[in-house]
Tab-separated table of C-alpha atoms in Angstrom:
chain	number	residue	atom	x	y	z
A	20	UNK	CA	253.143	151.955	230.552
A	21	UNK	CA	254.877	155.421	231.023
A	22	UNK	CA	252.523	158.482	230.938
A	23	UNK	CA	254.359	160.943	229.648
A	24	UNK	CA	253.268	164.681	230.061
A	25	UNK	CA	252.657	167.106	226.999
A	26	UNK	CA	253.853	170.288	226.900
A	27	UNK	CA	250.596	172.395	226.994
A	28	UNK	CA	249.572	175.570	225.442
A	29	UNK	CA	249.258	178.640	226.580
A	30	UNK	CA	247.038	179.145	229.503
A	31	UNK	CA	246.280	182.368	228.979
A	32	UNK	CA	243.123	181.850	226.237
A	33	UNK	CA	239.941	180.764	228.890
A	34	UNK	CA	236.687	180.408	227.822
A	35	UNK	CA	234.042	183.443	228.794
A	36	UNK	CA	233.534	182.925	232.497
A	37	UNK	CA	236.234	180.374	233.127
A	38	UNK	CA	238.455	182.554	235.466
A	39	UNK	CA	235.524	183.736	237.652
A	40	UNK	CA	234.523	179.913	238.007
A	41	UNK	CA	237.975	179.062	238.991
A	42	UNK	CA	238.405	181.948	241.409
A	43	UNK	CA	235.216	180.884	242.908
A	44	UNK	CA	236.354	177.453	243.201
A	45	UNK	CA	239.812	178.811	245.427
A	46	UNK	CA	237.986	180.616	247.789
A	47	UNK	CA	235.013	177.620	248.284
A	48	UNK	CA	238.293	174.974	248.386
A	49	UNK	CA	239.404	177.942	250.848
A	50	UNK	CA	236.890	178.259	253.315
A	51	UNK	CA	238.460	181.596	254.000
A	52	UNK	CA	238.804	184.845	253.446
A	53	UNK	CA	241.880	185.448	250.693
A	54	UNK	CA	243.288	188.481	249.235
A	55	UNK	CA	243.501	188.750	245.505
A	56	UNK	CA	246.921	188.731	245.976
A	57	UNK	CA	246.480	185.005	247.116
A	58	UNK	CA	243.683	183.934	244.921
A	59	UNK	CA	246.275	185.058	242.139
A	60	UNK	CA	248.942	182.626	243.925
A	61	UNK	CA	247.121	180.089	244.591
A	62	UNK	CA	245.875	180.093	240.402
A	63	UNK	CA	249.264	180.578	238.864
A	64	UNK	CA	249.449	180.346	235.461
A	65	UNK	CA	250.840	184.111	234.610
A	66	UNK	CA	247.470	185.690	235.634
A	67	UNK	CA	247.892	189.314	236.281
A	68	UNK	CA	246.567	191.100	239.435
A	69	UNK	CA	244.440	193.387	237.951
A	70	UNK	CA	242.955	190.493	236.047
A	71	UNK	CA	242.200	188.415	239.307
A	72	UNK	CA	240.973	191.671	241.162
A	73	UNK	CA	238.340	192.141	238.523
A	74	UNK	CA	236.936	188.360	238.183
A	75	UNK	CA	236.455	188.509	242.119
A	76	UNK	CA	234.907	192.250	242.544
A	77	UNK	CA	232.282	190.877	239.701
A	78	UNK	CA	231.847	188.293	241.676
A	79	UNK	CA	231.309	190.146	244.582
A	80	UNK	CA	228.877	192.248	242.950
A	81	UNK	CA	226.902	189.483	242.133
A	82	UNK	CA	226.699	188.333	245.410
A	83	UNK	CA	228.539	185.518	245.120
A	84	UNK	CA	231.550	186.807	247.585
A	85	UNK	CA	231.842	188.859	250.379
A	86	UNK	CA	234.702	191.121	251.209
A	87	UNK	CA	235.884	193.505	254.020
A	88	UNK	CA	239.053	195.835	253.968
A	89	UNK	CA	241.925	193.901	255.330
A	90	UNK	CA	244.950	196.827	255.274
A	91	UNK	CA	244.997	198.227	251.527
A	92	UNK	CA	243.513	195.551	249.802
A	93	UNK	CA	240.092	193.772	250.492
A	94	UNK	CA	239.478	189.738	251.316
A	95	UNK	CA	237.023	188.046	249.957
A	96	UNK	CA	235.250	185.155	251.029
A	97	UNK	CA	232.524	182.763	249.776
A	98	UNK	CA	229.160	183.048	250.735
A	99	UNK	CA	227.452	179.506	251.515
A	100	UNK	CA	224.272	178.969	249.995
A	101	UNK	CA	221.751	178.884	252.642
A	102	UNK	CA	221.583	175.298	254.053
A	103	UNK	CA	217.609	175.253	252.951
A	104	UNK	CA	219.173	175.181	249.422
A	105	UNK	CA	222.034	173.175	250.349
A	106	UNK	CA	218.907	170.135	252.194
A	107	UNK	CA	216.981	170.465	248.638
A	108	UNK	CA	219.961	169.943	246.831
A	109	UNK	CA	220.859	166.728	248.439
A	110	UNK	CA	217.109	165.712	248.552
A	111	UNK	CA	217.683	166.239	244.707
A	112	UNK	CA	220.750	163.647	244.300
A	113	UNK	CA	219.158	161.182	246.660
A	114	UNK	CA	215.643	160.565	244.984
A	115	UNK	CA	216.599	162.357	241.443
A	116	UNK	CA	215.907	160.069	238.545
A	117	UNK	CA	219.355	159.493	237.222
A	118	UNK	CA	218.671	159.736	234.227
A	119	UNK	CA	216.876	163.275	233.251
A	120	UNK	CA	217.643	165.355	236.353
A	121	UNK	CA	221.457	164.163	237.818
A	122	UNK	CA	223.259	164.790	234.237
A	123	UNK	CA	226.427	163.678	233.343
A	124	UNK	CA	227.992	163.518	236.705
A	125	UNK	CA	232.168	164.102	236.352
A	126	UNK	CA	232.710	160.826	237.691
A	127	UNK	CA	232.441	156.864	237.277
A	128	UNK	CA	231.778	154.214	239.326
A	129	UNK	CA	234.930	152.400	239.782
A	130	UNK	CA	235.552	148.787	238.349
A	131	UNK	CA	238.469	146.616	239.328
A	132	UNK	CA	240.453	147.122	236.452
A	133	UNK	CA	241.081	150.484	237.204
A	134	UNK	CA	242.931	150.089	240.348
A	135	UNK	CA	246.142	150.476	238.235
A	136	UNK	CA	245.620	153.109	235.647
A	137	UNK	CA	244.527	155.130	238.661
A	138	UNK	CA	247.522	154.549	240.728
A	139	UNK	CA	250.145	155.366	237.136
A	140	UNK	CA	248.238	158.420	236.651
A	141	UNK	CA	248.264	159.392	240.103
A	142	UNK	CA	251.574	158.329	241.089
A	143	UNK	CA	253.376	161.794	240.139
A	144	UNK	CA	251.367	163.592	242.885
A	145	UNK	CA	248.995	166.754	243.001
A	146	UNK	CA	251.573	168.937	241.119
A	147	UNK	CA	252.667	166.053	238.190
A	148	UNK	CA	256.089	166.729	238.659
A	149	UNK	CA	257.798	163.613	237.805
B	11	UNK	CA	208.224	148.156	205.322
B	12	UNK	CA	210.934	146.143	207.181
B	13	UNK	CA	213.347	148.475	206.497
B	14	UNK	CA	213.759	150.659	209.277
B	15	UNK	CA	213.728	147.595	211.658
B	16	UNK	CA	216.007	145.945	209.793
B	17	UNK	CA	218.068	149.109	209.736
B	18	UNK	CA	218.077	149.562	213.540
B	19	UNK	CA	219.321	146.041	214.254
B	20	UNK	CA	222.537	146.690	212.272
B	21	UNK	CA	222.457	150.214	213.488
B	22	UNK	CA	221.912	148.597	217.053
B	23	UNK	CA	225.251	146.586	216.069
B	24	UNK	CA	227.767	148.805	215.691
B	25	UNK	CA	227.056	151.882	217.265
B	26	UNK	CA	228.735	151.860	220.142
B	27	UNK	CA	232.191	150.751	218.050
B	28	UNK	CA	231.223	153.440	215.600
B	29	UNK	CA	230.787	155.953	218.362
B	30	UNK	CA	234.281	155.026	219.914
B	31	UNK	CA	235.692	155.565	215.849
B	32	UNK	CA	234.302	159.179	215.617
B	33	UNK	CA	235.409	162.223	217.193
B	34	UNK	CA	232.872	162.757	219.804
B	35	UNK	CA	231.200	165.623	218.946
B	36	UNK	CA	230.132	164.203	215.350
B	37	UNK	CA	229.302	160.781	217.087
B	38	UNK	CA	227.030	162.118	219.636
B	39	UNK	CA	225.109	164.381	216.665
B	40	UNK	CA	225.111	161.491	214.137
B	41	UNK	CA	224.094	159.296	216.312
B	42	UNK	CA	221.220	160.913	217.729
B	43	UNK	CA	220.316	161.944	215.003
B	44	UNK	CA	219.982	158.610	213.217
B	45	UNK	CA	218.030	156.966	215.690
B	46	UNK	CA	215.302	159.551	215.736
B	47	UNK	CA	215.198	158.688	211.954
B	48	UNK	CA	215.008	155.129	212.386
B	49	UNK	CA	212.967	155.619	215.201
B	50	UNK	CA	210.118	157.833	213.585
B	51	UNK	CA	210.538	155.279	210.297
B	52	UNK	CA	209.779	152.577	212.724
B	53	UNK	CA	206.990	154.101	214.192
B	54	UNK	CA	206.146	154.845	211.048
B	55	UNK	CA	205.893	151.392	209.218
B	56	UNK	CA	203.937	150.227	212.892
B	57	UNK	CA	201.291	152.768	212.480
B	58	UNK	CA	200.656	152.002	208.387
B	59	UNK	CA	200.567	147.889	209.661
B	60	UNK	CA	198.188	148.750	212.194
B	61	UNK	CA	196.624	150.987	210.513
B	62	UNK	CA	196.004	148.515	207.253
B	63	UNK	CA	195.486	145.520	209.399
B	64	UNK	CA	192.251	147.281	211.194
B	65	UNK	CA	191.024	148.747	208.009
B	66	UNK	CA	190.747	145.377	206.709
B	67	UNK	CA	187.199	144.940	209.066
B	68	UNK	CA	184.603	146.476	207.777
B	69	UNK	CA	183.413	148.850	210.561
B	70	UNK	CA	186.771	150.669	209.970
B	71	UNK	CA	187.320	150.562	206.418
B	72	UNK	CA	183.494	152.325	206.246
B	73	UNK	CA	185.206	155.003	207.926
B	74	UNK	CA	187.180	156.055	204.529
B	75	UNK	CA	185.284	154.862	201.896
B	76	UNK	CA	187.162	151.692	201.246
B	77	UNK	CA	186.642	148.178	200.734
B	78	UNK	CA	187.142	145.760	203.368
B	79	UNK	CA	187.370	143.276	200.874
B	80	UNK	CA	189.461	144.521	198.040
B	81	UNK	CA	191.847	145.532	201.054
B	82	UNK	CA	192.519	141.883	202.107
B	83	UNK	CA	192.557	141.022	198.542
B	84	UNK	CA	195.380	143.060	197.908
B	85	UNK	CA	197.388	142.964	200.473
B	86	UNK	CA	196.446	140.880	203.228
B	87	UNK	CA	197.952	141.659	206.508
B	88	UNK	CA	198.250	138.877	208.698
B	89	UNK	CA	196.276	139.253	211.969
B	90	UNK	CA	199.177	138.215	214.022
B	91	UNK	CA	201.498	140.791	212.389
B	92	UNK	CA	198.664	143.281	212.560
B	93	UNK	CA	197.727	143.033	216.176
B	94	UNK	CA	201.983	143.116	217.618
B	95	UNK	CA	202.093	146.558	215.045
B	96	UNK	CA	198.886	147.973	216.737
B	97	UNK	CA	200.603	146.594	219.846
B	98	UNK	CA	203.543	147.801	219.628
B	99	UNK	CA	202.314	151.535	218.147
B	100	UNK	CA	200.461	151.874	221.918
B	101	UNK	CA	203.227	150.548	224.053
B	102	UNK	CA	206.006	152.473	222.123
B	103	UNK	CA	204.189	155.581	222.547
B	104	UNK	CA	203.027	154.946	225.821
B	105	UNK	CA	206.746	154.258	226.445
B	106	UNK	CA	207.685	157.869	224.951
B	107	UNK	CA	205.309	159.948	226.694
B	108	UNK	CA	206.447	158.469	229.892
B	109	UNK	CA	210.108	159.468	229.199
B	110	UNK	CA	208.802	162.852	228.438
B	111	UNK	CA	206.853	163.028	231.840
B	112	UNK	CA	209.501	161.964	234.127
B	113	UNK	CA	211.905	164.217	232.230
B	114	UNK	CA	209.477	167.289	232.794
B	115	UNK	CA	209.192	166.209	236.243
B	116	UNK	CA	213.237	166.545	236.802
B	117	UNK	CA	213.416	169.385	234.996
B	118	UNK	CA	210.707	171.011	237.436
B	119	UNK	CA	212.472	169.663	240.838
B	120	UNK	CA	215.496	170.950	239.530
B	121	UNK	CA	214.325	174.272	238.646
B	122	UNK	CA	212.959	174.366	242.043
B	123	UNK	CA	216.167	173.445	243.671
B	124	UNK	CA	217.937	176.113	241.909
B	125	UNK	CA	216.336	178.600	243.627
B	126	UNK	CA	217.713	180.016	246.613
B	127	UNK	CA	220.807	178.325	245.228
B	128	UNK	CA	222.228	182.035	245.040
B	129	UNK	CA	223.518	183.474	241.969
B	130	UNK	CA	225.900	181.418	239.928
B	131	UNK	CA	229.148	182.452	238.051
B	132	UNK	CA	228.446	181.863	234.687
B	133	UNK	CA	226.641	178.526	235.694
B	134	UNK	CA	228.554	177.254	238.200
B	135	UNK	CA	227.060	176.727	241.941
B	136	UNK	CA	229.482	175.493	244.558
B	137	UNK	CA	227.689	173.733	247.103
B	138	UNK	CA	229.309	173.240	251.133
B	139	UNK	CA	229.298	169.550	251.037
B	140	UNK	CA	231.551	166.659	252.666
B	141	UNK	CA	230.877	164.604	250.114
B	142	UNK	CA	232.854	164.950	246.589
B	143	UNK	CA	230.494	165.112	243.518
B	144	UNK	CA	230.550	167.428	240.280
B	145	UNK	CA	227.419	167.413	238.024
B	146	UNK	CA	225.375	169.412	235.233
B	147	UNK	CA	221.431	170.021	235.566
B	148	UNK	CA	219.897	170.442	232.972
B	149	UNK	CA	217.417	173.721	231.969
B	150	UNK	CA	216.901	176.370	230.049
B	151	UNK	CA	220.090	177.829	231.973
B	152	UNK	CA	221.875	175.055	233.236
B	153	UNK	CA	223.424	174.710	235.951
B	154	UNK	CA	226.847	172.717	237.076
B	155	UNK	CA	226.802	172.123	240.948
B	156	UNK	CA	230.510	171.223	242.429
B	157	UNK	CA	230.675	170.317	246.360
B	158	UNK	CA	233.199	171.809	248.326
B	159	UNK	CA	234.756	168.218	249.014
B	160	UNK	CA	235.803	167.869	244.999
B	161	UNK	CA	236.887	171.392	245.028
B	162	UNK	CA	239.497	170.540	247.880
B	163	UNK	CA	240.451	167.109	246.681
B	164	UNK	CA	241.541	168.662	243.449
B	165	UNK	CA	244.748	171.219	242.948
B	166	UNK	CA	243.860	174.310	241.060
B	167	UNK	CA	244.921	173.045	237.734
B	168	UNK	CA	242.755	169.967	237.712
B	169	UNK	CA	239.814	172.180	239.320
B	170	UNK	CA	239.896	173.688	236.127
B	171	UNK	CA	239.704	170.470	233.977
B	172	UNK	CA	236.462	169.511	235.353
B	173	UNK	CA	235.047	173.392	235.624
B	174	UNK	CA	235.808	172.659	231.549
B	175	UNK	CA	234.292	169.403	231.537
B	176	UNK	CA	231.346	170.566	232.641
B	177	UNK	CA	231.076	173.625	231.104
B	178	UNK	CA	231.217	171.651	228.218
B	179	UNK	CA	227.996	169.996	229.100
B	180	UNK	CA	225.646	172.854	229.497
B	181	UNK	CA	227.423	174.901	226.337
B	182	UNK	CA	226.325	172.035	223.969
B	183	UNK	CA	223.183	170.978	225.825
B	184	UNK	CA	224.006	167.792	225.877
B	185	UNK	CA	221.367	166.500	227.693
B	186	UNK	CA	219.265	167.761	224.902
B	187	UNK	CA	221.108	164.471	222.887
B	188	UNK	CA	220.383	162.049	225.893
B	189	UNK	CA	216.674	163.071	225.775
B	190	UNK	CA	216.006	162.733	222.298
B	191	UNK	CA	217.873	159.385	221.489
B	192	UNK	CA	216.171	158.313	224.931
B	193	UNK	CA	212.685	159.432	223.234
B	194	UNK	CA	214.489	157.143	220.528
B	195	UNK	CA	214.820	154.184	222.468
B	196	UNK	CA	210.960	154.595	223.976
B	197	UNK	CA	209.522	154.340	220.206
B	198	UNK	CA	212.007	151.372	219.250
B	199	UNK	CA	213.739	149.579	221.809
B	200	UNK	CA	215.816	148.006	219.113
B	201	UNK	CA	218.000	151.832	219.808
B	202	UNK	CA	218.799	150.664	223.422
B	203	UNK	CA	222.836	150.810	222.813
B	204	UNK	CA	222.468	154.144	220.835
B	205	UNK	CA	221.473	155.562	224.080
B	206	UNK	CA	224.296	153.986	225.908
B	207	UNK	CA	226.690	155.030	223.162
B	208	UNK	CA	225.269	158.737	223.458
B	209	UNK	CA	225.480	158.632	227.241
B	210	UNK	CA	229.753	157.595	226.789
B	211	UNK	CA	229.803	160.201	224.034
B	212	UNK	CA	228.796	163.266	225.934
B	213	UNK	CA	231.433	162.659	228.476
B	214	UNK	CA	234.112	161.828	225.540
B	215	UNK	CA	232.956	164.985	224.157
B	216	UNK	CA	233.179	167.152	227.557
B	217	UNK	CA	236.472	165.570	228.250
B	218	UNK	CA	237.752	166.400	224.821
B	219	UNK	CA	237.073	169.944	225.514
B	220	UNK	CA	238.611	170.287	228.535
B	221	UNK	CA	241.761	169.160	226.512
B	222	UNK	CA	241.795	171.413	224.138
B	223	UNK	CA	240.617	173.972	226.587
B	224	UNK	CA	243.604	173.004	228.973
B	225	UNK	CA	246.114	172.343	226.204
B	226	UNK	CA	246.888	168.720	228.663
B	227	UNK	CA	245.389	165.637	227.938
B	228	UNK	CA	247.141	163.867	230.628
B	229	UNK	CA	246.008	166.350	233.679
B	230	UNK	CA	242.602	165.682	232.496
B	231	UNK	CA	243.299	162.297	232.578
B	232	UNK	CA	244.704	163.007	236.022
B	233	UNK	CA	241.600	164.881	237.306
B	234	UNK	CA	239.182	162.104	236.000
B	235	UNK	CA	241.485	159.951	237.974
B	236	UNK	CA	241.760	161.731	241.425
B	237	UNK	CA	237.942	162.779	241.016
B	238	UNK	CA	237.039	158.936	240.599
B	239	UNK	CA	239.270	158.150	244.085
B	240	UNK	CA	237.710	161.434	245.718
B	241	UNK	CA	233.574	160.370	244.972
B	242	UNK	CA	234.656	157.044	245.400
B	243	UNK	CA	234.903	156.811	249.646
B	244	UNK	CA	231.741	159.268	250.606
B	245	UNK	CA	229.103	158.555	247.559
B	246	UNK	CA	228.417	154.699	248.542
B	247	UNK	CA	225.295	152.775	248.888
B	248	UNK	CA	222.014	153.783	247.438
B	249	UNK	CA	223.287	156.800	244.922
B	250	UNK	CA	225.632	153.949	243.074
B	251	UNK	CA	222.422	152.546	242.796
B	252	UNK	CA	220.581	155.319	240.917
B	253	UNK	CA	223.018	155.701	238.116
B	254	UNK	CA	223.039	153.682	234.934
B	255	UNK	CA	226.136	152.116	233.763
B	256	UNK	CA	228.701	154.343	235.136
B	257	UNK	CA	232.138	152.281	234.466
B	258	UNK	CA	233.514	154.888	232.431
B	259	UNK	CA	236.748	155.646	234.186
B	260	UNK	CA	238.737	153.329	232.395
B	261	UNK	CA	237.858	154.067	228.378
B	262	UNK	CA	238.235	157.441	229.117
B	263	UNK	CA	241.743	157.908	230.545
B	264	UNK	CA	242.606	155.857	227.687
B	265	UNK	CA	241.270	158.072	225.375
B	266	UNK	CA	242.735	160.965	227.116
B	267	UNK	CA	245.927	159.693	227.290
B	268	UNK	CA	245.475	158.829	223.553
B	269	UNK	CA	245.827	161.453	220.716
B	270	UNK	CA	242.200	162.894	220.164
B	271	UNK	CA	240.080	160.583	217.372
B	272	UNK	CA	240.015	161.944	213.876
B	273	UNK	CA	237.374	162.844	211.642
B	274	UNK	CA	236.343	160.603	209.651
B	275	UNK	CA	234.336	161.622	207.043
B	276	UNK	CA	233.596	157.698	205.403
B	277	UNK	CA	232.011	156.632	208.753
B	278	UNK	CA	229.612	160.372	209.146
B	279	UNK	CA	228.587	159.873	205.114
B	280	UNK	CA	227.643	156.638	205.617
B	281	UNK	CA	225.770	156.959	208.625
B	282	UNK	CA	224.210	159.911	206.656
B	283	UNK	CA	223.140	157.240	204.091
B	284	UNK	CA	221.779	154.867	206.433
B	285	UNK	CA	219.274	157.711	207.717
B	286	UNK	CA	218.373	159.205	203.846
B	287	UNK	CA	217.862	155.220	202.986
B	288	UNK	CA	215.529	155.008	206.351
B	289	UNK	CA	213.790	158.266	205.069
B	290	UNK	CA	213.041	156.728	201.483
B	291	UNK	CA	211.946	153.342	202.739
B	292	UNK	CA	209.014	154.988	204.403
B	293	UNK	CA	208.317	157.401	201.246
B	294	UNK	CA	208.104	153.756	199.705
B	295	UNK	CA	205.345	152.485	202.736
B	296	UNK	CA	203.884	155.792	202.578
B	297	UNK	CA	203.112	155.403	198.972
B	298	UNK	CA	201.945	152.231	198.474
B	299	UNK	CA	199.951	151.931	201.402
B	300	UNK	CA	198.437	155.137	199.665
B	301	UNK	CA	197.731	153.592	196.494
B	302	UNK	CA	196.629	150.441	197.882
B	303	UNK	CA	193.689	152.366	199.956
B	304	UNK	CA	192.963	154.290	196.563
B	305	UNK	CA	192.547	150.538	194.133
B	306	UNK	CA	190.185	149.567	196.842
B	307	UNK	CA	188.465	152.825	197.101
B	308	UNK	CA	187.904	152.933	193.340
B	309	UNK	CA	186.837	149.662	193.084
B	310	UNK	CA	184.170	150.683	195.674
B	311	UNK	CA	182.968	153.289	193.362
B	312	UNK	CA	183.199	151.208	190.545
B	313	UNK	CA	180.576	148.672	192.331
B	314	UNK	CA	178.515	151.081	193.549
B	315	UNK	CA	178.374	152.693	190.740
């Protein structure tokens, strides 16, 4: 079977909050301070600067990201939550009734059968160049 | 009186082909929404039984004025089908309130948990974690929690397929759907595979979103896939053991990788007419039973009289 990749649309249209999520999600992936310049690298899709600059200052303001002057520009980096929260939150998964509390959870338990659908789709590598 | 039990066993049947048929976002509303119809018609027809088998002994049909007697005459209710309905009205709702409880109870240790989580962007909490794992919580504001692990095993453009997915969850409430159809399942246990068929069709309907949203049904696909390999090594043991049926992975690359389900309005307007026929059938019970209690109240009076 031959997965064949669709064109997609335009990138540009995110939902309300989308771009701050996935800025947040580079610098947490990070681990390290980053420049907007490289947040806006690191996201691609045509993003402009000013665009990136904005989604991380907001999050900055809400406390989300710290930042300190690095020449002209700032970095920013991602504050852990405190590892209090962090214990609770595993406490949470690990006795959590499935059911009510641990919603919808991205993904599946594995079955045999899927050994080879996961290798085609996976077979292109990170970027799907094929 | 059979009717809505009747109507759940077929219902029971095919829902989870019907749910596959639909669109997701129609299947998950129709279907919920049928089986609390068919669920409160159940419950319903249970109570009247129960109801008309105790008022058939005396002490209880004093209560409301009506003969004991003429009751049986008319309509006898046979003790064994009387006693499972009274039966079954106190287990099913025993059953319901305790789906309620433990869901009030997660809701509270999860509201508890968020706090000192730290703000959120727009929902989401990213949480320093060697383990991989994405999820919603449910609330009055949600929340989506995504460990560091998942963030890192995913490039940027399949980082935003799941921030999509899950989005997706806490825009439409979904658990909202779970809950209910669960609440279902509690009052008739005939609804088991509605809840089951709800359960696949939030994800279907989260994954379909992030399509449209990404405008590339295969990189969802591919994020489902290298998320599934990325949860796979860390989250063993005990945590496999607190899901339910979680084999998803495979039905929904397929549908990913398949051109998104039409609507199709035949399937919804007949599923509409399976839950307006429910609705009638206990207008029927309610009804009768009513007039039934009023012959043997009037020919009370007429004795007495």
């Amino acid at each position: 079977m031959g997965i064949t990749r669709r064109p997609g649309k335009p990138k540009a249209s995110r939902r309300p909050g989308g771009l701050e999520q996935e800025v947040l999600a580079v610098l947490a992936a990070a681990g390290e301070p980053l420049t907007p310049a490289q947040v806006q690298e690191a996201l691609g899709d045509g993003l402009a600067y000013t665009t990136v600059m904005t989604a991380m200052s907001r999050l900055h303001a809400k406390g989300i990201l710290s930042r300190e002057r690095v020449g002209r520009a700032f970095a920013y980096c991602w504050l852990d939550a405190s590892t209090l929260a962090a214990r609770r939150m595993h406490r949470l998964l690990e006795t959590g009734d499935d059911r009510a509390a641990v919603l919808a959870r991205f993904v599946a338990e594995l079955g045999p059968e899927d050994g080879q659908l996961l290798e085609e789709l996976l077979a292109d590598g990170p970027d799907g160049d094929e | 009186m059979l009717a809505p039990f009747a109507v759940a066993v077929i219902f029971a049947a095919g829902v989870r082909r019907l749910a596959r048929a639909l669109p997701p976002a129609h299947a998950v509303r129709l279907v919920s929404a049928t089986s609390v119809v068919i669920a409160v018609a159940s419950g319903f027809a249970a109570a009247v039984a129960a109801f008309t088998f105790a008022a058939q002994y005396s002490q209880v049909a004093a209560l409301g004025d009506w003969s004991a007697l003429s009751l049986r005459r008319i309509d006898p209710m046979w003790p064994a089908v009387g006693t499972v309905a009274a039966g079954a009205v106190i287990g099913c709702g025993v059953a319901a309130v305790f789906v309620v409880v433990r869901y009030v109870r997660a809701l509270v240790s999860t509201l508890r948990a968020f706090r000192g989580l730290g703000a959120d962007a727009h929902g989401l909490v990213v949480v320093e974690d060697a383990r991989a794992d994405a999820f919603t919580l449910p609330g009055v504001t949600g929340r989506v929690v995504v460990s560091t692990a998942m963030l890192r095993a995913l490039p940027p453009a399949e980082r935003r397929a799941l921030l999509a997915h899950e989005a997706s969850h806490l825009r439409h409430r979904h658990h909202v759907f779970l809950l209910i159809t669960e609440l279902s399942a509690a009052a008739n246990p005939l609804l088991r595979p509605a809840v089951d068929a709800v359960r696949f069709g939030v994800e279907r309907w989260a994954d379909e979103d992030a399509a449209t949203e990404i405008g590339d049904r295969c990189l969802v696909a591919r994020a489902l896939a290298r998320a599934s390999t990325a949860a796979a090594e860390p989250l063993r043991g005990e945590r496999y053991a607190l899901r339910m049926n979680a084999r998803t992975f495979g039905p929904r690359a397929r549908a990913l990788l398949a051109p998104p389900p039409r609507p199709r309005r035949m399937l919804a307007a007949a599923l509409a007419a399976v839950a307006v026929v429910t609705v009638a059938s206990s207008f029927v019970v309610a009804s009768g039973t009513e007039s039934r209690f009023d012959q043997a109240t009037i020919v009370t009076t007429a004795v007495s009289g």
